[in-house]
Amino acid sequence: MSQTVIEHLLERLKEIGITDIFGVPGDYAFPVNDAFCNDPDFKWIGCCNELNAAYAADGYARIKGRAALCTTYGVGELSAINGIAGSYAENLPVFHIVGIPKCSVQRNGNLIHHSLGNGEFDLFHKMAQPVVCASTILTAENAVAEVERCINAARTKKQPVYIAVPADEALKELGCTKPHILPLPASDKDTLETVIQLIVERLEKSDNSIAMVGALIGRYELHEPMLEFIDKSGIPFTSMFMAKGTLSETHPNFIGVYNGRILDEKVQQTVESAELVISFGAIRSDINTGAFTVNLDPNHEIKIHPDRVCIGHAVYHNVLMDDVLRELCKRIKNLSLPIPKIQQGLGEPKGKPDDAITADSLYPRIERFFKPNDIIMGETGTSSMGLVNSRLPEDAVFFNQTLWGSIGWATPAAFGAAMAAPKRRTILITGEGSHQMTAQEICQFARFKIKPVIICVNNDGYLIERLLCEDPYIYYNDLAQWNYSKLPEALGMNGWFSTKVTTNRELDEALQKAAAGNSGCYIEVVTGMMDGPKMARALNEIVVKGPGWKA
């Protein structure tokens, strides 16, 4: 049976597990929009704007491993490009499908809306190319091959792809229907064997080894072989901020989050004094390394990346992390290593019941509020930093945008994550500055009958910037004052529990009601203007008061 270009694209998306599509419609994208909405296997998830849709797709991909986004030409795709760039930086395969003007219109050079009026119709495609791992403009002749190329790139690079569909080409029958299957990358067998022998030899000789589980273990969906390696070898493991919750923090071998010298000193000493540190998919960015305070000797490190392995100063290319992990699982034996006993978690909440809420009273209470299987989305800045040392329950996951760090990401990303797993409880922790960027997207939770818990920390401005700049009280860190706890009512979220709390007692009562899960919950938490959690305060010491890393 013959297929049109857009039918073929949708069919292949379904075959790789994508059946939800985030987006905002537009006239150039109508043929694509119609196809998604008329296909009973797809769910169209309309968002308030294209940037929010891109953030939502990012959050969805963190749970499901891949996601799709649909926008219109020019104004729509450029609105989304910041979100796509974040997915590129943080290795999330998002299929960005863009409806563009008819080829006939482009050939005629007509002056059309959503263009720059200069007759250059490929400019926006060119703008997208630096933040995607593959891009294409589909036609009836190239669709089969090009769709396959983009799928292959997204699967191997774990980054977004850009697929433009001209309005007239979308409904044309395929000119070529011959399957065009591209081989997936494979490790060089000899190099893989050499690497495995060297790693096993180093591990067996070491009496004090630590595994570092990086964020790319999650992105490449290697949780199971990573856990198998930990269990078979008996090696203690840590993670960095970006990878928090990638493996269960209730595992007996987990020693806590390592973030250089700005977090737990015992974790720092344990990792940095190890005879061998073997890292899997770790990203050494500024925030992820405690403002570059990580102190690891390369001669005592093995770094396993998605497509190469570094052993000391030697680099072995053409070996895949997936293959390395699976081969290690076959050959490793229990190493009989001691597991350091390091107390984890945020401890007892500080403050008396009628005291004002502080960072030291807030974040330990949020930690106690977590349940097994929760999806926790922490916004860039102090909201996520306050929870970096929390101990997550079994099967709870935690996400923040450590590398790209676009404020406002977490609110739509939490919605996207909730759509990926609607039966799990989603918790959003955000600051009010970030929340103002994208707050309207919370209305989608009610629209799709999802009951999250939203905690909006109101500290009267951009706290993380106050802690990083020379003058914390400078005017650009101030914000318009909103009645945050009234947002659910204003946005049509009927039946939600919404409240504003200023004391520990009020916070405890609000969290108790939220724990019942009878409705969606929105809690505005008022704290002091300069009251930040430990990690944020430590960054302040390094950035503002010390000679080290500068923002």
XYZ file of C-alpha atoms in Angstrom:
551
model
C 0.000 0.000 0.000
C 1.417 3.407 -0.980
C 2.310 5.952 1.709
C 2.637 9.703 1.687
C 5.739 11.436 3.004
C 4.092 12.394 6.276
C 2.523 8.947 6.723
C 5.935 7.355 6.354
C 7.476 9.713 8.916
C 4.725 8.970 11.425
C 5.016 5.242 10.849
C 8.740 5.269 11.547
C 8.253 7.407 14.676
C 5.768 4.853 15.977
C 8.201 2.035 15.251
C 10.848 3.632 17.452
C 8.366 4.188 20.277
C 7.175 7.765 19.781
C 3.398 8.219 19.937
C 3.139 11.573 21.748
C 3.880 14.859 20.006
C 4.317 18.221 21.736
C 3.807 21.391 19.795
C 1.971 24.493 18.658
C 0.101 24.421 15.309
C 0.702 26.810 12.424
C -0.566 27.147 8.884
C 2.615 25.911 7.181
C 2.477 22.887 9.477
C -1.234 22.117 8.973
C -0.605 18.976 6.853
C 1.724 17.676 9.578
C -0.610 18.752 12.401
C -3.561 17.090 10.660
C -1.653 13.850 10.199
C -0.769 13.626 13.882
C -4.294 14.419 15.035
C -5.960 12.046 12.541
C -3.716 9.100 13.412
C -5.390 7.186 16.297
C -1.995 5.983 17.531
C -0.737 9.512 18.200
C -1.574 11.998 20.927
C -1.182 15.677 20.082
C -0.101 17.598 23.193
C -0.628 21.273 22.474
C 1.462 23.633 24.587
C 1.185 27.331 25.436
C 4.143 28.271 23.248
C 6.882 26.591 21.257
C 9.640 27.134 23.827
C 7.529 25.427 26.473
C 6.788 22.615 24.021
C 10.523 22.104 23.466
C 11.149 22.037 27.226
C 8.266 19.570 27.638
C 9.739 17.303 24.961
C 13.074 17.494 26.785
C 11.448 16.373 30.036
C 9.558 13.604 28.248
C 12.787 12.314 26.671
C 14.435 12.080 30.090
C 11.798 9.491 31.039
C 11.085 7.713 27.742
C 14.484 8.056 26.044
C 13.162 10.017 23.033
C 10.494 12.600 22.218
C 8.973 14.600 19.362
C 8.090 18.248 18.861
C 6.196 19.945 16.022
C 6.338 23.649 15.165
C 5.710 25.891 12.209
C 8.195 27.666 9.986
C 10.237 30.625 11.224
C 8.440 32.062 14.232
C 7.600 28.675 15.702
C 10.876 26.861 15.186
C 12.961 29.834 16.376
C 10.859 30.093 19.523
C 11.711 26.445 20.218
C 15.423 26.599 19.409
C 16.584 27.402 22.959
C 14.855 24.275 24.239
C 16.327 22.221 21.396
C 19.800 23.549 22.208
C 19.339 22.386 25.794
C 18.431 18.905 24.597
C 21.502 18.927 22.354
C 23.817 19.961 25.204
C 22.322 17.377 27.571
C 22.134 14.475 25.080
C 18.402 14.040 24.618
C 17.044 12.788 21.263
C 14.157 15.088 20.361
C 12.700 14.891 16.844
C 11.907 18.481 15.849
C 9.433 18.347 12.971
C 8.886 21.680 11.234
C 6.151 22.444 8.724
C 7.577 24.806 6.092
C 6.148 26.641 3.036
C 5.408 24.798 -0.186
C 8.374 24.197 -2.490
C 6.497 26.013 -5.250
C 6.173 29.118 -3.058
C 9.863 28.980 -2.232
C 10.853 28.630 -5.886
C 8.769 31.662 -6.838
C 10.450 33.760 -4.144
C 7.129 35.091 -2.881
C 7.115 37.529 0.045
C 5.372 35.454 2.714
C 4.547 35.694 6.405
C 6.905 34.183 8.990
C 9.843 34.893 6.674
C 12.460 37.658 6.807
C 11.120 39.025 3.550
C 14.403 38.510 1.719
C 13.562 35.390 -0.281
C 15.991 33.185 1.683
C 13.811 30.315 2.816
C 16.552 28.036 4.154
C 17.897 30.446 6.790
C 16.015 28.884 9.699
C 17.154 25.415 8.684
C 20.728 26.719 8.767
C 20.143 28.304 12.195
C 19.049 24.949 13.592
C 22.037 22.972 12.346
C 24.489 23.817 15.169
C 22.071 22.448 17.793
C 21.028 19.193 16.100
C 23.045 16.128 15.153
C 21.278 15.746 11.781
C 18.842 17.774 9.698
C 16.877 17.349 6.486
C 14.114 18.755 4.292
C 11.879 15.899 3.190
C 10.672 15.312 -0.356
C 8.831 12.406 -1.935
C 12.128 11.243 -3.458
C 14.366 11.406 -0.382
C 11.966 10.763 2.530
C 12.716 7.081 3.101
C 16.481 7.536 3.150
C 16.485 10.833 5.041
C 14.097 9.746 7.778
C 16.293 6.703 8.365
C 19.449 8.843 8.486
C 17.926 11.154 11.088
C 16.647 8.274 13.213
C 20.073 6.657 13.091
C 21.755 9.910 14.153
C 19.343 10.511 17.045
C 19.748 6.942 18.294
C 23.552 6.979 18.204
C 24.313 10.569 19.244
C 21.389 10.936 21.682
C 20.767 14.454 20.428
C 17.959 16.276 18.584
C 17.334 16.078 14.848
C 15.567 18.611 12.604
C 13.088 17.343 10.024
C 11.432 19.969 7.806
C 8.349 18.976 5.823
C 7.220 21.292 2.992
C 3.434 21.648 2.949
C 3.106 20.305 -0.620
C 5.587 17.439 -0.182
C 3.877 16.178 2.985
C 0.927 14.719 1.083
C 2.819 13.352 -1.923
C 3.236 9.607 -2.312
C 6.727 8.313 -1.738
C 8.812 8.248 -4.890
C 11.141 5.631 -3.445
C 9.879 2.970 -1.059
C 12.928 0.706 -0.888
C 13.942 0.256 2.775
C 17.087 2.178 3.590
C 18.466 0.613 6.762
C 21.662 2.140 8.121
C 23.945 0.054 10.335
C 24.401 1.207 13.884
C 27.972 1.899 15.054
C 29.895 -1.050 16.444
C 33.039 -1.344 18.515
C 36.299 -2.388 16.927
C 36.674 -5.922 18.269
C 40.443 -5.833 18.786
C 40.381 -2.441 20.515
C 37.472 -3.542 22.686
C 39.363 -6.660 23.751
C 42.451 -4.608 24.609
C 40.408 -2.120 26.633
C 38.526 -4.813 28.563
C 41.734 -6.594 29.500
C 43.336 -3.367 30.704
C 40.285 -2.331 32.746
C 39.853 -5.744 34.402
C 43.569 -5.882 35.188
C 43.517 -2.431 36.795
C 40.399 -3.237 38.797
C 41.772 -6.540 40.062
C 45.031 -4.919 41.179
C 43.333 -2.072 43.039
C 42.400 -2.403 46.692
C 40.490 0.883 46.689
C 38.360 1.572 43.617
C 35.314 3.795 43.062
C 32.867 3.800 40.135
C 31.421 7.126 39.018
C 28.027 6.777 37.330
C 27.548 9.624 34.856
C 24.463 11.161 33.282
C 25.134 9.506 29.931
C 24.369 6.121 31.484
C 20.795 7.375 31.726
C 20.765 9.006 28.304
C 22.017 5.823 26.626
C 19.550 3.755 28.683
C 22.287 1.608 30.211
C 20.868 1.431 33.728
C 20.627 -2.374 33.749
C 24.193 -3.241 32.656
C 25.542 -0.464 34.892
C 23.720 -1.916 37.881
C 24.848 -5.426 36.929
C 28.474 -4.266 36.906
C 28.074 -2.655 40.342
C 26.471 -5.792 41.769
C 28.927 -8.285 40.247
C 32.058 -6.303 41.099
C 30.862 -5.089 44.496
C 32.471 -1.729 43.764
C 31.255 1.364 45.671
C 29.846 4.082 43.424
C 29.145 7.780 43.366
C 27.560 10.172 40.906
C 27.865 13.843 40.050
C 25.043 16.381 40.291
C 23.886 15.881 36.694
C 23.582 12.120 37.237
C 21.828 12.213 40.599
C 19.320 9.354 40.795
C 20.564 7.594 37.641
C 21.003 4.491 39.793
C 19.087 3.965 43.009
C 20.500 5.924 45.925
C 19.209 3.211 48.257
C 21.743 0.766 46.825
C 24.147 -0.343 49.597
C 27.177 0.551 47.444
C 26.124 4.177 46.886
C 28.342 6.569 48.851
C 26.725 9.918 47.930
C 27.051 12.651 45.317
C 30.560 13.871 44.457
C 30.849 17.539 43.507
C 34.436 18.434 44.236
C 35.036 20.391 47.415
C 31.684 22.180 47.609
C 29.605 19.246 48.914
C 30.166 16.396 51.349
C 33.787 16.418 52.502
C 33.789 12.697 53.290
C 32.586 11.830 49.787
C 35.251 14.123 48.359
C 38.008 12.500 50.420
C 36.789 8.991 49.568
C 36.700 9.617 45.812
C 39.892 11.651 45.561
C 41.924 9.231 47.690
C 40.834 6.183 45.691
C 43.549 4.157 44.014
C 41.338 3.911 40.912
C 38.276 5.885 39.778
C 36.400 4.393 36.827
C 33.804 6.759 35.388
C 30.997 5.885 33.003
C 29.550 8.703 30.876
C 30.421 11.523 33.284
C 30.257 15.114 32.005
C 32.867 17.412 33.555
C 31.041 20.735 33.284
C 31.449 23.662 35.703
C 28.419 23.090 37.941
C 28.833 19.321 37.717
C 32.386 19.543 39.051
C 31.743 21.992 41.867
C 33.130 24.955 39.903
C 36.039 22.821 38.694
C 37.090 21.831 42.213
C 37.176 18.144 41.278
C 40.690 16.858 41.959
C 41.299 13.507 40.272
C 44.703 12.267 39.089
C 44.413 11.154 35.431
C 46.877 8.357 36.136
C 44.400 6.918 38.620
C 41.379 7.267 36.344
C 39.631 5.279 33.653
C 37.067 7.332 31.750
C 34.521 5.482 29.648
C 32.748 7.737 27.139
C 30.027 6.801 24.621
C 32.538 6.178 21.811
C 35.986 5.992 23.411
C 37.856 4.978 26.560
C 40.626 6.921 28.302
C 42.992 4.934 30.503
C 45.398 7.336 32.116
C 46.605 9.504 29.231
C 45.961 6.876 26.560
C 42.807 7.171 24.423
C 41.171 4.177 22.720
C 38.728 5.151 19.994
C 35.964 3.120 18.331
C 34.809 1.375 21.478
C 31.244 1.933 22.625
C 30.293 2.401 26.272
C 27.444 -0.084 25.801
C 29.856 -2.792 24.623
C 32.415 -1.998 27.315
C 29.821 -2.309 30.079
C 28.358 -5.549 28.778
C 31.776 -7.144 28.337
C 32.833 -6.053 31.820
C 29.697 -7.671 33.220
C 30.719 -10.961 31.594
C 34.283 -10.949 32.926
C 34.340 -9.079 36.208
C 34.413 -10.940 39.489
C 33.626 -9.681 42.951
C 36.499 -7.389 43.887
C 35.953 -7.709 47.660
C 36.211 -3.966 48.127
C 35.237 -2.176 51.343
C 32.143 0.051 51.123
C 32.739 3.374 52.897
C 30.066 4.164 55.443
C 29.079 7.774 54.789
C 25.955 9.262 56.309
C 23.652 10.488 53.567
C 20.682 12.779 53.381
C 19.918 16.273 54.622
C 19.368 15.397 58.253
C 16.754 16.775 60.612
C 14.829 19.874 59.476
C 15.944 22.967 61.362
C 13.699 25.507 63.064
C 10.708 25.566 65.385
C 7.142 25.174 64.057
C 6.338 28.889 64.076
C 9.720 30.025 62.770
C 10.051 31.505 59.312
C 11.001 28.991 56.629
C 14.702 28.799 55.806
C 16.710 26.710 53.343
C 17.775 24.505 56.249
C 14.169 23.881 57.254
C 12.733 23.618 53.731
C 14.889 21.124 51.851
C 15.066 18.421 54.566
C 11.247 18.543 54.688
C 11.035 18.143 50.909
C 13.435 15.195 51.153
C 11.119 13.515 53.683
C 8.169 14.189 51.375
C 9.677 12.105 48.550
C 8.242 8.643 47.911
C 9.477 5.634 45.924
C 8.996 5.985 42.168
C 8.676 9.795 42.254
C 9.783 11.899 39.281
C 11.512 14.971 40.726
C 12.298 17.961 38.524
C 14.580 20.567 40.087
C 14.935 23.960 38.427
C 18.298 25.489 37.573
C 19.717 27.341 40.567
C 19.080 27.074 44.276
C 15.905 24.968 43.895
C 17.858 21.948 42.657
C 21.032 22.734 44.610
C 19.102 22.423 47.854
C 18.343 18.795 47.035
C 21.665 17.596 45.624
C 22.563 15.874 48.912
C 19.064 14.529 49.568
C 18.702 10.757 49.642
C 16.192 9.587 47.066
C 13.825 6.700 47.811
C 13.828 3.501 45.773
C 13.169 4.060 42.041
C 12.772 7.832 42.482
C 14.502 9.858 39.762
C 15.831 13.397 39.867
C 16.489 15.710 36.925
C 17.945 19.169 36.571
C 19.431 21.006 33.585
C 22.987 21.130 34.927
C 24.847 21.966 31.718
C 22.499 24.154 29.633
C 20.945 25.790 32.692
C 18.090 27.660 31.017
C 15.906 29.098 33.763
C 12.250 28.294 33.231
C 13.064 24.817 31.863
C 11.768 22.844 34.837
C 8.089 23.841 34.748
C 7.326 22.608 31.192
C 9.878 19.784 31.546
C 7.962 18.530 34.588
C 4.794 18.509 32.499
C 6.570 16.559 29.748
C 7.941 14.049 32.237
C 4.483 13.609 33.745
C 3.022 12.921 30.290
C 5.690 10.272 29.756
C 4.702 8.485 32.982
C 1.248 9.708 34.074
C 0.858 7.009 36.725
C 3.921 8.202 38.631
C 3.882 11.210 40.939
C 5.713 14.207 39.506
C 7.190 16.813 41.850
C 8.382 20.172 40.542
C 10.651 22.336 42.704
C 11.256 25.749 41.162
C 12.200 29.263 42.146
C 9.796 32.073 41.390
C 12.222 33.814 39.019
C 12.468 30.780 36.784
C 8.768 30.090 37.203
C 7.831 33.485 35.794
C 9.433 32.468 32.492
C 7.120 29.537 31.785
C 4.463 29.448 34.520
C 1.516 29.316 32.118
C 2.384 25.709 31.221
C 1.127 24.434 34.590
C -2.381 24.685 33.140
C -1.590 21.625 31.026
C -1.433 19.423 34.131
C -5.127 20.082 34.756
C -5.983 19.819 31.064
C -4.516 16.313 30.900
C -5.781 15.328 34.369
C -2.369 14.945 35.991
C -1.919 15.643 39.716
C 1.615 16.865 40.366
C 3.017 18.600 43.412
C 4.461 22.017 42.535
C 6.667 23.758 45.091
C 7.477 27.346 44.133
C 10.163 28.896 46.330
C 9.576 32.653 46.571
C 12.737 34.367 47.790
C 12.038 37.770 46.258
C 14.291 37.657 43.213
C 16.990 35.696 41.431
C 18.736 34.161 44.434
C 21.372 32.198 42.533
C 22.378 35.367 40.680
C 22.475 37.336 43.917
C 24.944 34.735 45.187
C 27.096 34.816 42.043
C 27.301 38.559 41.261
C 29.347 41.204 43.070
C 26.356 43.245 44.297
C 23.580 40.854 45.393
C 21.051 43.682 45.806
C 21.542 45.220 42.373
C 18.223 46.022 40.705
C 18.427 43.515 37.845
C 17.985 40.674 40.334
C 14.594 42.005 41.469
C 11.294 40.695 40.118
C 7.694 41.777 39.702
C 5.699 40.445 42.634
C 3.104 37.807 41.745
C 0.447 36.087 43.814
C 1.890 32.678 42.925
C -0.513 30.599 44.972
C -3.397 32.051 42.946
C -1.981 30.929 39.598
C -3.881 27.592 39.572
C -7.204 29.383 39.983
C -6.339 31.977 37.328
C -5.292 29.245 34.885
C -8.447 27.164 35.231
C -6.973 24.412 37.407
C -10.203 23.701 39.242
C -10.138 21.569 42.371
C -6.433 22.002 43.061
C -5.060 22.473 46.557
C -3.120 25.736 46.490
C -1.605 27.639 49.379
C 1.084 30.111 50.445
C 3.236 29.192 53.456
C 5.623 31.310 55.499
C 6.292 29.182 58.623
C 7.512 25.655 59.187
C 4.173 24.671 60.676
C 2.296 25.883 57.592
C 4.772 24.055 55.363
C 4.318 20.801 57.281
C 0.538 21.063 57.017
C 0.695 21.810 53.299
C 3.002 18.874 52.582
C 0.762 16.587 54.622
C -2.228 17.572 52.461
C -0.186 17.204 49.292
C 0.927 13.716 50.322
C -2.683 12.525 50.241
C -2.627 12.923 46.460
C -6.295 13.789 46.172
C -5.657 16.614 43.733
C -2.945 18.600 42.041
C -1.052 20.710 44.578
C 0.633 24.092 44.359
C 2.610 25.341 47.348
C 4.184 28.804 47.360
C 7.001 28.752 49.925
C 8.265 32.141 51.132
C 11.902 32.275 52.285
C 14.469 34.996 52.946
C 15.980 36.964 50.065
C 19.552 35.703 50.658
C 18.770 32.339 52.245
C 20.369 29.726 50.006
C 21.224 26.041 50.470
C 24.720 24.740 51.189
C 25.792 24.160 47.576
C 24.739 27.665 46.525
C 26.546 29.192 49.498
C 29.680 27.209 48.628
C 29.555 28.462 45.046
C 29.249 31.992 46.444
C 32.450 31.432 48.440
C 34.329 30.231 45.357
C 32.973 32.644 42.760
C 32.587 35.913 44.654
C 34.965 35.601 47.579
C 37.625 33.328 46.113
C 40.069 33.433 43.179
C 38.658 30.358 41.428
C 36.085 29.837 38.699
C 34.168 32.876 37.458
C 30.665 32.758 36.013
